[in-house]
Amino acid sequence: MAASETSNGTALRYAFGNVLSFFILLLIGVLAFSIRLFSVIKYESVIHEFDPYFNYRVTQYLTKNGIYDFWNWFDDRTWYPLGRVIGGTVYPGLTLTAGTLYWILNSLNIPLSVETVCVFTAPIFSAFASWATYLLTKEVKGAGAGLTAAVLLAMVPSYISRSVAGSYDNEAVAIFALIFTFFLYIKTLNTGSLFYATLNAIAYFYMVCSWGGYTFIINLIPMHVLLCIVTGRYSSRLYIAYAPLVVLGTLLASLVPVVGFNAVLTSEHFGSFLVFIIIHVVALVYYIKGILSPKMFKVAVTLVVSIGLVVCCAVIAVLVALVASSPTKGWSGRSLSLLDPTYASKYIPIIASVSEHQPPTWPSYFMDINVLAFLVPAGIIACFSPLSDASSFVILYIVTSVYFSGVMVRLMLVLAPAACIMSGIALSASFDVFTRSIKFQLPGVKGNSQVDAGDTSSEGVVAQNEVAKTDKNEEALKERPSKKNRKKEKEHVEKPSVKAQIKKRLLVLPFEASIIAILLLILLGAFYVVHSVWAAAEAYSAPSIVLTSYSHDGLHVFDDFREAYSWLSHNTEVDDKVASWWDYGYQTTAMANRTVIVDNNTWNNTHIATVGTAMSSPEKAAWEIFDSLDVKYVLVVFGGLVGYPSDDINKFLWMVRIGGGVFPHIKEPDYLRDGQYRIDSQATPTMLNCLMYKLSYYRFVETDGKAFDRVRRTEIGKKHFKLTHFEEVFTTHHWMVRIYKLKPQKNRIRGKAKKSRSKASSTTSTKRSETQRKNPWH
Amino acid sequence: MVKSTSKDTQALFHSLRSAYAATPTNLKIIDLYVVFSVFTALIQVVYMAVVGSFPFNSFLSGVLSCIGTAVLAVCLRIQVNKENKEFKDLPPERAFADFVLCNLVLHLVIMNFLG
């Protein structure tokens, strides 16, 4: 009778807990969504940065022309004159997701524009990602840790930086896909159900569709399988979780055009096949071991080992031969630079030139994962007690992702979920310990605990709820883990005798210490929340096409990029070609709808090197290169007037390096004075005569009379010069974007008289433009 | 030495056979199915080695279809095996439904990939 009552109570409490955790998850979703809206509130609903513009353009094309045209899309507006096969070279996951969202919304008669859908895709998926984190951590360490990890992930700054509203990039959906794939893998591992294995393969397919980072999954899971086998944790559940995933996953991955046969031909995937073979051998061994007597098994082992060694050697030899026969040993440049961090800077300047491919600095760890960095070790310890298949997986995940984040800044994003899961486990476990010690020492409970352990827990829950009420909702949720665990614990406590109880009480921490520790943990959590909100609001929500700056006379808005692009789209012919450094390629095609020579998809190094060479050549040679490419306009970004540091002059050395890598007559030392990059009077003549210098600083002296560059904090070396082959057609309000037109070739027959006249006319025209547009800065 | 080894081998095969004879018939059917699909995959690999792998997607889908079927059948065998204590509470009907679903997905993908 009493037993049924208590079980009734437990069921009721479980139901209550489920409802509560459902609402908490809902709130977490709202939190994850709304913390990413700072960029819309502070700026406007606009697509950010560079790559998102391309994704936006692709999505527009998809919604306009349908999926089949999308797969066959040959884009002739980029990489002129080569063009680019978009359908076969793009990871379609993000685009298809946003396209589907748009389609669903429109079929429900909610007329949102494509741009709006694109802007809000990332926040929606970050809510999904935090739910996926909950599921994953719940599989590893129970619901309490899951909820804590979900809250942490909802506002981890590293993830916010890639998923604020408007940051419409692959990572926005890929992180969700990554976590969800891991969750399904763990779920399959825990249940051994083929159904989840199928779902796992499909989630992996979505990940392959979305991001090149899928290779992380297809290497991490085999590593975990291998770890399990080596440590003797092989089980048939492991086989069910892994073997179907490899077969189905490989097939599904080769369905994505951008991956195609790479899914079976490149070394990134070989590891999974090797482990696939190993797990079959191991499975067979375990099976035979199961049906044979130990003595016969020994005989079989000696027999098989001698034969097996020969076979293994043969297979390894074949594999080595296969790998060695491919040119880069089967590894793509980006993956190689992961394994050998110095690889990219040595061999591939185009990879090294991207700032997000640089190794991170220590402060960036603190900035991006904040207090989680301190909680992670505690979480690893918590995972070891007790070590299960699932917890060994998250340990492996955190270890590998820490390594990868140390290689590339952008892979900090892969670390962030792992850090959140670990910290969630750590926080939950420590709250569990502290609240348990408080519970055992509460005077009212003390007497009871000796009589009935069941009562203790219910009393403890009441006490807990009171604590939870006083705190904020979010703190309440950190308390919950302990409550949940207590239920399980209760069942444990009831069984063992009083002796065990006494032992347990010896493990209890002092009352004051645990209260102080809880307060400190709450303080730590509050610090994390404050930091995350600050990061979301201030650091990571700038769209980078609209810049703002605060100075003593108020807020300045620099909207020069859009000004320049709209000038291009209104004042040039539809088929005109615009040359710029590749950073601005996507934006030019998306916003100005003009053909560009190179863009951010850096698939053709030679083409980029050609543009780099043109930018670093003297005017005449540059004009010839651009003319051979049919270029009508050249666009440079110049931050010297307003102090915008990521302008073309600062990127110029990379243009020289990339250009010099293909065309050896461009030599980096020519642009450096004693190994120093400078543009003042000490600069080398090659530097002062190259096209980039001239286009950036043309007429710059007219702004303040001294030509003081605010980014380099120096006066420029050569102030008064004229352009012979280019003419300035447009300079934006703050001089951030300057557009030049290539002058047509001179008519040779008329000789010098005409030349001088044309010169005179060009000077008058510049004078006229001066009178029209006074320097905006004064 | 050689004699003892061959004797051991004989004893081994004998005990293997007697142990295998004890497996239920439905498991034996699954085993036959697995062996058949692995054999089919081997034939395709041999054919590829002789003729060449030109429509590579066809070869790939053929081989992976066989391997996939074999792997899924092994999974089914693990799940319906009564001696396997890990899957005590999984009814064989559920295991078979999962197997069918997984096969369905596999072959839909293969039909797509076949080209």
CSV table of C-alpha atoms in Angstrom, one decimal, chain A residues 191-198 202 234-237 239-240 243-244 247-248 250-252 254-255 260-261 264-265 276 280 287-288 290-293 296-297 299-300 303, chain B residues 5 8-9 11-12 15-16 19-20 23 31 56-57 60-61 64-65 67-68 71-72 74-79 84 86-87 94 98-99 101-102 105-106 109-110 112-113:
chain,number,residue,atom,x,y,z
A,191,THR,CA,19.5,1.9,-27.1
A,192,GLY,CA,21.0,-0.2,-29.9
A,193,SER,CA,18.0,0.6,-32.1
A,194,LEU,CA,18.3,0.4,-35.8
A,195,PHE,CA,15.7,3.1,-36.1
A,196,TYR,CA,17.9,5.6,-34.4
A,197,ALA,CA,20.8,4.5,-36.6
A,198,THR,CA,18.7,5.4,-39.7
A,202,ILE,CA,19.9,11.1,-42.2
A,234,TYR,CA,32.9,-3.4,-27.5
A,235,SER,CA,29.2,-4.2,-27.5
A,236,SER,CA,26.7,-5.2,-30.2
A,237,ARG,CA,25.1,-1.8,-29.6
A,239,TYR,CA,28.2,-2.3,-34.0
A,240,ILE,CA,24.6,-1.2,-34.6
A,243,ALA,CA,28.3,0.0,-39.2
A,244,PRO,CA,25.0,1.2,-40.7
A,247,VAL,CA,27.4,2.5,-45.2
A,248,LEU,CA,24.4,4.8,-45.3
A,250,THR,CA,28.9,7.3,-47.2
A,251,LEU,CA,26.1,6.8,-49.7
A,252,LEU,CA,24.2,9.8,-48.6
A,254,SER,CA,28.1,11.0,-52.1
A,255,LEU,CA,24.6,12.3,-53.1
A,260,GLY,CA,30.4,13.3,-54.6
A,261,PHE,CA,33.0,10.6,-54.9
A,264,VAL,CA,35.1,7.4,-50.8
A,265,LEU,CA,38.2,8.7,-52.5
A,276,PHE,CA,34.5,-0.3,-40.3
A,280,HIS,CA,33.7,-6.3,-38.3
A,287,TYR,CA,30.7,-13.9,-31.8
A,288,ILE,CA,33.1,-16.8,-32.0
A,290,GLY,CA,30.6,-16.5,-27.5
A,291,ILE,CA,29.9,-19.8,-29.1
A,292,LEU,CA,33.2,-21.6,-28.4
A,293,SER,CA,34.6,-23.0,-25.2
A,296,MET,CA,38.9,-23.9,-28.3
A,297,PHE,CA,38.9,-20.2,-28.5
A,299,VAL,CA,43.3,-22.4,-30.4
A,300,ALA,CA,41.3,-20.4,-32.8
A,303,LEU,CA,45.3,-19.9,-35.8
B,5,THR,CA,48.1,-28.1,-35.5
B,8,ASP,CA,43.6,-28.7,-33.4
B,9,THR,CA,42.1,-27.2,-36.5
B,11,ALA,CA,38.8,-30.1,-33.4
B,12,LEU,CA,38.2,-26.4,-33.8
B,15,SER,CA,33.3,-27.6,-32.2
B,16,LEU,CA,32.5,-24.7,-34.4
B,19,ALA,CA,28.1,-24.9,-31.8
B,20,TYR,CA,26.6,-23.5,-34.9
B,23,THR,CA,21.6,-21.8,-33.5
B,31,ASP,CA,23.2,-15.9,-41.9
B,56,PHE,CA,31.8,4.6,-60.7
B,57,ASN,CA,28.5,5.5,-59.1
B,60,LEU,CA,29.7,2.1,-55.7
B,61,SER,CA,26.0,1.8,-55.3
B,64,LEU,CA,27.5,-0.6,-51.0
B,65,SER,CA,24.0,-1.9,-51.5
B,67,ILE,CA,27.4,-4.4,-48.0
B,68,GLY,CA,24.6,-2.3,-46.5
B,71,VAL,CA,25.4,-5.0,-42.3
B,72,LEU,CA,21.7,-4.4,-41.7
B,74,VAL,CA,23.8,-8.5,-39.1
B,75,CYS,CA,22.2,-5.8,-37.0
B,76,LEU,CA,18.9,-7.6,-37.2
B,77,ARG,CA,20.6,-10.9,-36.3
B,78,ILE,CA,22.1,-9.3,-33.2
B,79,GLN,CA,18.8,-7.9,-32.1
B,84,ASN,CA,22.0,-11.6,-26.6
B,86,GLU,CA,21.3,-6.6,-24.3
B,87,PHE,CA,18.2,-6.7,-26.3
B,94,ARG,CA,10.1,-4.1,-33.6
B,98,ASP,CA,13.5,-1.1,-37.9
B,99,PHE,CA,15.3,-3.4,-40.3
B,101,LEU,CA,12.8,1.0,-42.5
B,102,CYS,CA,16.5,1.1,-42.7
B,105,VAL,CA,16.1,4.3,-46.7
B,106,LEU,CA,19.2,2.5,-48.0
B,109,VAL,CA,19.4,6.4,-51.6
B,110,ILE,CA,20.9,3.8,-53.8
B,112,ASN,CA,19.0,8.0,-56.3
B,113,PHE,CA,22.7,7.4,-56.6
